[in-house]
PDB file of C-alpha atoms and ligand atoms in Angstrom:
ATOM      1  CA  MET A  24      15.416   1.151  -7.843  1.00 89.00           C
ATOM      2  CA  LYS A  25      14.110   2.866  -4.552  1.00 93.00           C
ATOM      3  CA  LEU A  26      10.845   3.725  -4.651  1.00 95.00           C
ATOM      4  CA  ILE A  27       8.201   4.935  -2.675  1.00 96.00           C
ATOM      5  CA  PHE A  28       4.766   3.567  -3.317  1.00 95.00           C
ATOM      6  CA  ILE A  29       1.637   5.631  -2.699  1.00 94.00           C
ATOM      7  CA  GLY A  30      -2.163   4.957  -3.212  1.00 93.00           C
ATOM      8  CA  PRO A  31      -5.217   4.846  -1.044  1.00 91.00           C
ATOM      9  CA  PRO A  32      -6.633   1.860   0.549  1.00 86.00           C
ATOM     10  CA  GLY A  33      -8.099  -0.746  -2.132  1.00 86.00           C
ATOM     11  CA  SER A  34      -6.719   0.423  -4.953  1.00 89.00           C
ATOM     12  CA  GLY A  35      -4.414  -2.100  -6.180  1.00 87.00           C
ATOM     13  CA  LYS A  36      -1.545  -0.763  -4.574  1.00 90.00           C
ATOM     14  CA  GLY A  37      -0.540  -3.963  -2.884  1.00 87.00           C
ATOM     15  CA  THR A  38      -0.813  -6.096  -6.073  1.00 88.00           C
ATOM     16  CA  GLN A  39       0.779  -3.814  -8.160  1.00 94.00           C
ATOM     17  CA  ALA A  40       3.746  -3.425  -5.692  1.00 93.00           C
ATOM     18  CA  LYS A  41       4.170  -7.041  -5.481  1.00 92.00           C
ATOM     19  CA  ARG A  42       4.305  -7.363  -9.018  1.00 94.00           C
ATOM     20  CA  LEU A  43       6.774  -4.691  -9.148  1.00 95.00           C
ATOM     21  CA  ALA A  44       9.117  -6.380  -6.691  1.00 95.00           C
ATOM     22  CA  GLY A  45       8.927  -9.624  -8.635  1.00 95.00           C
ATOM     23  CA  ARG A  46       9.992  -7.827 -12.253  1.00 94.00           C
ATOM     24  CA  PHE A  47      12.751  -5.852  -9.860  1.00 92.00           C
ATOM     25  CA  GLY A  48      14.182  -8.349  -8.060  1.00 94.00           C
ATOM     26  CA  ILE A  49      13.793  -6.357  -4.686  1.00 95.00           C
ATOM     27  CA  PRO A  50      12.176  -6.634  -1.681  1.00 96.00           C
ATOM     28  CA  HIS A  51       7.898  -4.940  -1.297  1.00 95.00           C
ATOM     29  CA  ILE A  52       8.045  -3.423   2.553  1.00 94.00           C
ATOM     30  CA  SER A  53       4.464  -3.046   3.703  1.00 91.00           C
ATOM     31  CA  THR A  54       4.492  -1.478   6.849  1.00 88.00           C
ATOM     32  CA  GLY A  55       1.327  -2.738   7.193  1.00 84.00           C
ATOM     33  CA  ASP A  56       2.153  -6.179   7.061  1.00 85.00           C
ATOM     34  CA  MET A  57       5.196  -5.599   8.954  1.00 87.00           C
ATOM     35  CA  LEU A  58       3.306  -4.508  11.839  1.00 87.00           C
ATOM     36  CA  ARG A  59       0.833  -7.051  11.932  1.00 85.00           C
ATOM     37  CA  GLU A  60       3.417 -10.016  11.307  1.00 86.00           C
ATOM     38  CA  ALA A  61       5.407  -8.489  14.536  1.00 86.00           C
ATOM     39  CA  ILE A  62       1.907  -8.701  16.366  1.00 87.00           C
ATOM     40  CA  ALA A  63       1.366 -12.503  15.605  1.00 89.00           C
ATOM     41  CA  ASP A  64       5.002 -13.190  16.793  1.00 90.00           C
ATOM     42  CA  GLY A  65       4.698 -11.427  20.148  1.00 90.00           C
ATOM     43  CA  THR A  66       7.833  -9.167  19.249  1.00 88.00           C
ATOM     44  CA  GLU A  67       8.948  -6.430  21.209  1.00 87.00           C
ATOM     45  CA  LEU A  68       7.707  -4.304  18.587  1.00 84.00           C
ATOM     46  CA  GLY A  69       4.633  -6.221  18.039  1.00 87.00           C
ATOM     47  CA  LYS A  70       4.031  -5.504  22.194  1.00 90.00           C
ATOM     48  CA  GLU A  71       3.754  -1.705  21.539  1.00 89.00           C
ATOM     49  CA  ALA A  72       1.974  -1.963  18.177  1.00 87.00           C
ATOM     50  CA  ALA A  73      -0.821  -4.240  19.373  1.00 88.00           C
ATOM     51  CA  PRO A  74      -2.530  -1.538  21.505  1.00 89.00           C
ATOM     52  CA  ILE A  75      -2.147   1.604  19.833  1.00 84.00           C
ATOM     53  CA  MET A  76      -3.235  -0.338  16.648  1.00 79.00           C
ATOM     54  CA  ALA A  77      -6.228  -1.953  18.510  1.00 80.00           C
ATOM     55  CA  ALA A  78      -7.715   1.731  19.318  1.00 79.00           C
ATOM     56  CA  GLY A  79      -7.319   2.421  15.769  1.00 71.00           C
ATOM     57  CA  ALA A  80      -5.047   5.130  16.004  1.00 75.00           C
ATOM     58  CA  LEU A  81      -1.336   5.293  13.992  1.00 76.00           C
ATOM     59  CA  VAL A  82       1.901   3.889  15.339  1.00 84.00           C
ATOM     60  CA  SER A  83       3.987   7.123  16.466  1.00 88.00           C
ATOM     61  CA  ASP A  84       6.635   8.865  14.300  1.00 89.00           C
ATOM     62  CA  ASP A  85       9.647   7.840  15.893  1.00 89.00           C
ATOM     63  CA  LEU A  86       8.505   3.959  16.187  1.00 88.00           C
ATOM     64  CA  MET A  87       7.964   3.575  12.349  1.00 89.00           C
ATOM     65  CA  ILE A  88      10.901   5.275  11.459  1.00 90.00           C
ATOM     66  CA  GLY A  89      12.862   3.138  14.007  1.00 88.00           C
ATOM     67  CA  ILE A  90      10.923  -0.010  11.885  1.00 88.00           C
ATOM     68  CA  ILE A  91      12.226   0.953   8.728  1.00 91.00           C
ATOM     69  CA  ARG A  92      15.372   1.953   9.586  1.00 89.00           C
ATOM     70  CA  ASP A  93      15.772  -1.891  10.629  1.00 87.00           C
ATOM     71  CA  ARG A  94      14.287  -2.927   7.784  1.00 89.00           C
ATOM     72  CA  LEU A  95      16.561  -1.413   5.010  1.00 90.00           C
ATOM     73  CA  ALA A  96      19.607  -2.438   6.975  1.00 88.00           C
ATOM     74  CA  LYS A  97      18.806  -5.813   5.783  1.00 90.00           C
ATOM     75  CA  SER A  98      21.051  -7.365   3.171  1.00 91.00           C
ATOM     76  CA  ASP A  99      18.102  -7.937   0.781  1.00 92.00           C
ATOM     77  CA  ALA A 100      17.247  -4.012   0.495  1.00 91.00           C
ATOM     78  CA  SER A 101      20.711  -3.251  -0.164  1.00 87.00           C
ATOM     79  CA  HIS A 102      19.834  -2.941  -4.050  1.00 87.00           C
ATOM     80  CA  GLY A 103      16.988  -1.153  -3.542  1.00 92.00           C
ATOM     81  CA  PHE A 104      13.077  -1.673  -1.976  1.00 95.00           C
ATOM     82  CA  ILE A 105       9.449  -0.376  -2.402  1.00 96.00           C
ATOM     83  CA  LEU A 106       8.125   1.034   0.572  1.00 95.00           C
ATOM     84  CA  ASP A 107       4.445   0.674   0.788  1.00 93.00           C
ATOM     85  CA  GLY A 108       2.775   2.452   3.742  1.00 89.00           C
ATOM     86  CA  PHE A 109       5.526   4.421   4.700  1.00 92.00           C
ATOM     87  CA  PRO A 110       5.926   7.628   4.664  1.00 94.00           C
ATOM     88  CA  ARG A 111       2.864   8.475   6.138  1.00 89.00           C
ATOM     89  CA  THR A 112       3.728  11.885   7.186  1.00 89.00           C
ATOM     90  CA  VAL A 113       6.078  14.297   6.434  1.00 92.00           C
ATOM     91  CA  VAL A 114       7.949  13.804   9.086  1.00 93.00           C
ATOM     92  CA  GLN A 115       8.861  10.045   8.406  1.00 93.00           C
ATOM     93  CA  ALA A 116       9.478  11.523   4.611  1.00 94.00           C
ATOM     94  CA  GLU A 117      12.008  13.522   6.357  1.00 93.00           C
ATOM     95  CA  LYS A 118      13.362  11.349   8.461  1.00 93.00           C
ATOM     96  CA  LEU A 119      13.747   8.458   5.539  1.00 93.00           C
ATOM     97  CA  ASP A 120      15.606  11.294   3.463  1.00 89.00           C
ATOM     98  CA  GLY A 121      18.139  10.990   5.877  1.00 88.00           C
ATOM     99  CA  ILE A 122      18.680   7.582   5.953  1.00 87.00           C
ATOM    100  CA  VAL A 123      18.755   6.574   1.981  1.00 86.00           C
ATOM    101  CA  GLY A 124      19.194  10.291   0.799  1.00 69.00           C
ATOM    102  CA  ASN A 125      22.651   9.577   0.481  1.00 66.00           C
ATOM    103  CA  GLY A 126      22.900   6.467  -2.034  1.00 67.00           C
ATOM    104  CA  THR A 127      23.890   6.939  -5.538  1.00 71.00           C
ATOM    105  CA  GLU A 128      20.248   5.848  -6.538  1.00 77.00           C
ATOM    106  CA  PRO A 129      17.488   8.433  -6.211  1.00 83.00           C
ATOM    107  CA  LEU A 130      14.498   8.070  -4.945  1.00 90.00           C
ATOM    108  CA  ARG A 131      11.353   7.622  -6.946  1.00 93.00           C
ATOM    109  CA  VAL A 132       8.007   8.293  -5.355  1.00 96.00           C
ATOM    110  CA  LEU A 133       4.796   6.804  -7.386  1.00 96.00           C
ATOM    111  CA  GLN A 134       1.672   7.828  -6.782  1.00 96.00           C
ATOM    112  CA  LEU A 135      -1.552   5.520  -7.879  1.00 95.00           C
ATOM    113  CA  LEU A 136      -4.637   7.582  -8.782  1.00 95.00           C
ATOM    114  CA  VAL A 137      -8.088   6.541  -8.478  1.00 95.00           C
ATOM    115  CA  PRO A 138     -10.805   8.733  -8.046  1.00 96.00           C
ATOM    116  CA  ASP A 139     -12.671   7.422  -4.471  1.00 95.00           C
ATOM    117  CA  ASP A 140     -16.077   6.994  -5.900  1.00 94.00           C
ATOM    118  CA  ALA A 141     -14.469   3.940  -8.299  1.00 92.00           C
ATOM    119  CA  ILE A 142     -12.910   2.803  -5.210  1.00 93.00           C
ATOM    120  CA  VAL A 143     -16.296   2.304  -3.034  1.00 93.00           C
ATOM    121  CA  ARG A 144     -17.329   0.752  -6.113  1.00 88.00           C
ATOM    122  CA  ARG A 145     -14.620  -1.823  -6.324  1.00 86.00           C
ATOM    123  CA  ILE A 146     -14.973  -2.874  -2.275  1.00 87.00           C
ATOM    124  CA  SER A 147     -18.805  -2.850  -2.415  1.00 86.00           C
ATOM    125  CA  LEU A 148     -18.735  -5.451  -5.314  1.00 87.00           C
ATOM    126  CA  ARG A 149     -15.530  -7.474  -3.399  1.00 87.00           C
ATOM    127  CA  ARG A 150     -16.771 -10.489  -1.444  1.00 91.00           C
ATOM    128  CA  THR A 151     -14.934 -12.882   0.943  1.00 90.00           C
ATOM    129  CA  CYS A 152     -14.800 -16.681   1.764  1.00 93.00           C
ATOM    130  CA  SER A 153     -16.123 -16.752   5.407  1.00 91.00           C
ATOM    131  CA  GLN A 154     -13.528 -20.291   5.593  1.00 93.00           C
ATOM    132  CA  CYS A 155     -10.443 -19.924   3.253  1.00 92.00           C
ATOM    133  CA  GLY A 156     -10.617 -16.185   2.549  1.00 86.00           C
ATOM    134  CA  ALA A 157     -10.356 -16.192  -1.181  1.00 89.00           C
ATOM    135  CA  ILE A 158     -11.503 -12.543  -2.525  1.00 87.00           C
ATOM    136  CA  TYR A 159     -14.100 -12.394  -5.484  1.00 90.00           C
ATOM    137  CA  HIS A 160     -15.566  -9.555  -7.107  1.00 88.00           C
ATOM    138  CA  LEU A 161     -19.244  -9.981  -8.037  1.00 89.00           C
ATOM    139  CA  GLU A 162     -18.013  -8.220 -11.777  1.00 85.00           C
ATOM    140  CA  ASN A 163     -14.260  -8.749 -12.817  1.00 81.00           C
ATOM    141  CA  ASN A 164     -14.515 -12.120 -10.454  1.00 86.00           C
ATOM    142  CA  PRO A 165     -17.710 -13.875  -9.215  1.00 92.00           C
ATOM    143  CA  PRO A 166     -17.737 -17.356  -7.948  1.00 94.00           C
ATOM    144  CA  ALA A 167     -18.941 -19.643 -10.246  1.00 93.00           C
ATOM    145  CA  ALA A 168     -21.554 -21.276  -7.974  1.00 89.00           C
ATOM    146  CA  GLY A 169     -23.380 -18.237  -6.809  1.00 86.00           C
ATOM    147  CA  GLY A 170     -22.894 -17.477  -3.301  1.00 90.00           C
ATOM    148  CA  VAL A 171     -19.765 -20.036  -2.618  1.00 95.00           C
ATOM    149  CA  CYS A 172     -16.546 -20.138  -2.987  1.00 96.00           C
ATOM    150  CA  ASP A 173     -14.781 -22.197  -5.688  1.00 96.00           C
ATOM    151  CA  ARG A 174     -11.832 -23.241  -3.591  1.00 95.00           C
ATOM    152  CA  CYS A 175     -13.770 -25.028  -0.374  1.00 96.00           C
ATOM    153  CA  GLY A 176     -17.824 -23.985  -1.119  1.00 95.00           C
ATOM    154  CA  ALA A 177     -17.970 -22.146   2.217  1.00 96.00           C
ATOM    155  CA  ALA A 178     -20.149 -18.937   2.305  1.00 96.00           C
ATOM    156  CA  VAL A 179     -18.814 -15.926   0.277  1.00 95.00           C
ATOM    157  CA  VAL A 180     -19.891 -12.513   2.281  1.00 93.00           C
ATOM    158  CA  ALA A 181     -19.212  -8.925   2.144  1.00 89.00           C
ATOM    159  CA  ARG A 182     -16.584  -8.252   5.127  1.00 82.00           C
ATOM    160  CA  ALA A 183     -18.303  -5.880   7.743  1.00 79.00           C
ATOM    161  CA  ASP A 184     -15.430  -3.261   7.280  1.00 76.00           C
ATOM    162  CA  ASP A 185     -15.944  -3.277   3.432  1.00 80.00           C
ATOM    163  CA  THR A 186     -19.318  -0.869   3.329  1.00 83.00           C
ATOM    164  CA  GLU A 187     -19.261   1.915   1.642  1.00 86.00           C
ATOM    165  CA  GLU A 188     -19.287   4.268   4.604  1.00 87.00           C
ATOM    166  CA  ALA A 189     -15.924   2.366   5.902  1.00 85.00           C
ATOM    167  CA  VAL A 190     -14.522   2.875   2.855  1.00 87.00           C
ATOM    168  CA  ARG A 191     -15.239   6.301   2.561  1.00 91.00           C
ATOM    169  CA  LYS A 192     -13.905   7.067   6.192  1.00 87.00           C
ATOM    170  CA  ARG A 193     -10.514   5.382   5.157  1.00 85.00           C
ATOM    171  CA  LEU A 194     -10.171   6.763   1.991  1.00 91.00           C
ATOM    172  CA  GLU A 195     -11.019  10.171   4.128  1.00 90.00           C
ATOM    173  CA  ALA A 196      -7.886   9.184   6.500  1.00 86.00           C
ATOM    174  CA  PHE A 197      -5.882   8.762   3.510  1.00 88.00           C
ATOM    175  CA  HIS A 198      -6.011  11.970   1.425  1.00 91.00           C
ATOM    176  CA  ARG A 199      -5.319  14.015   4.935  1.00 90.00           C
ATOM    177  CA  GLN A 200      -2.666  12.236   5.812  1.00 86.00           C
ATOM    178  CA  THR A 201      -0.987  11.632   2.249  1.00 86.00           C
ATOM    179  CA  LEU A 202      -1.657  14.929   0.642  1.00 87.00           C
ATOM    180  CA  PRO A 203       0.888  16.482   2.507  1.00 94.00           C
ATOM    181  CA  VAL A 204       3.099  13.783   1.834  1.00 95.00           C
ATOM    182  CA  ALA A 205       2.598  14.042  -2.158  1.00 94.00           C
ATOM    183  CA  ALA A 206       3.106  17.678  -1.633  1.00 94.00           C
ATOM    184  CA  PHE A 207       6.252  16.802   0.339  1.00 95.00           C
ATOM    185  CA  TYR A 208       7.985  15.192  -2.924  1.00 95.00           C
ATOM    186  CA  LYS A 209       6.027  17.090  -5.217  1.00 94.00           C
ATOM    187  CA  THR A 210       8.229  20.457  -4.281  1.00 95.00           C
ATOM    188  CA  LYS A 211      11.184  17.948  -4.687  1.00 92.00           C
ATOM    189  CA  SER A 212      10.027  17.186  -8.037  1.00 92.00           C
ATOM    190  CA  LEU A 213      10.250  13.147  -7.579  1.00 93.00           C
ATOM    191  CA  LEU A 214       6.273  12.549  -7.849  1.00 95.00           C
ATOM    192  CA  ARG A 215       5.504  10.174 -10.864  1.00 96.00           C
ATOM    193  CA  GLU A 216       1.482  10.132 -10.563  1.00 96.00           C
ATOM    194  CA  VAL A 217       0.013   7.152 -12.758  1.00 97.00           C
ATOM    195  CA  ASP A 218      -3.670   6.662 -13.487  1.00 97.00           C
ATOM    196  CA  GLY A 219      -4.929   3.653 -11.423  1.00 95.00           C
ATOM    197  CA  VAL A 220      -8.268   3.114 -13.018  1.00 92.00           C
ATOM    198  CA  GLY A 221      -8.679  -0.025 -15.442  1.00 88.00           C
ATOM    199  CA  PRO A 222      -7.415  -3.533 -15.208  1.00 86.00           C
ATOM    200  CA  VAL A 223      -4.412  -5.202 -13.533  1.00 88.00           C
ATOM    201  CA  ASP A 224      -2.143  -5.851 -16.804  1.00 93.00           C
ATOM    202  CA  GLU A 225      -2.775  -2.069 -17.654  1.00 95.00           C
ATOM    203  CA  VAL A 226      -2.299  -0.346 -14.864  1.00 95.00           C
ATOM    204  CA  PHE A 227       1.271  -2.097 -14.949  1.00 97.00           C
ATOM    205  CA  GLU A 228       2.159  -1.430 -17.848  1.00 97.00           C
ATOM    206  CA  ARG A 229       1.637   2.237 -17.145  1.00 97.00           C
ATOM    207  CA  ILE A 230       3.341   2.007 -13.855  1.00 97.00           C
ATOM    208  CA  GLU A 231       6.871   0.720 -16.007  1.00 95.00           C
ATOM    209  CA  LYS A 232       6.519   2.951 -18.173  1.00 96.00           C
ATOM    210  CA  SER A 233       6.190   5.976 -15.835  1.00 95.00           C
ATOM    211  CA  LEU A 234       9.558   4.421 -14.216  1.00 92.00           C
ATOM    212  CA  ALA A 235      11.493   3.556 -17.281  1.00 87.00           C
TER     213      ALA A 235
HETATM  214 ZN1   ZN B   7     -13.234 -20.565   0.407  1.00 74.82          ZN
END
């Protein structure tokens, strides 16, 4: 299973990707996580990427392609992978074809569809523990004792970047970048679209059906 997983920030894509990775026994390759780890570890790549990410800019196509090429060459990715956060541009998508296009297993592309308003609503109800980072949702998963964390008792707060304005900005950027990539795969008849609204288990079932 060689899967590219596309979905807006806050759509639950990361959770679903992790489950899929477990179900199929293949690595979940999140470029966001890889970049954050590289920066935390102070690797060459991290040193290159840190100032770019700190400025809120996008890491260049060449750098991203190098990261992905190295990652896909590792043995755990030889039977398949789930790519999360890549490709983000059509140039990256074309280069990826050159890296994985020759295998027997065809590339699959799954796009999780969640309307912007649903994401804004979900994230504006999200609360995070100021101490341990536990995540709550005021409707679906509220802390048992009101404004304090179930695990550690610290205050549970809304993250500064979880405001409606910030979320809408992230979504705009996502749509601007992703539409051409989704269109690229659509013309190749590789794109599968899945309704991403609803409980995690239901969405996961839809994803499994779509990949069957
Ligand atoms: Zn806590």
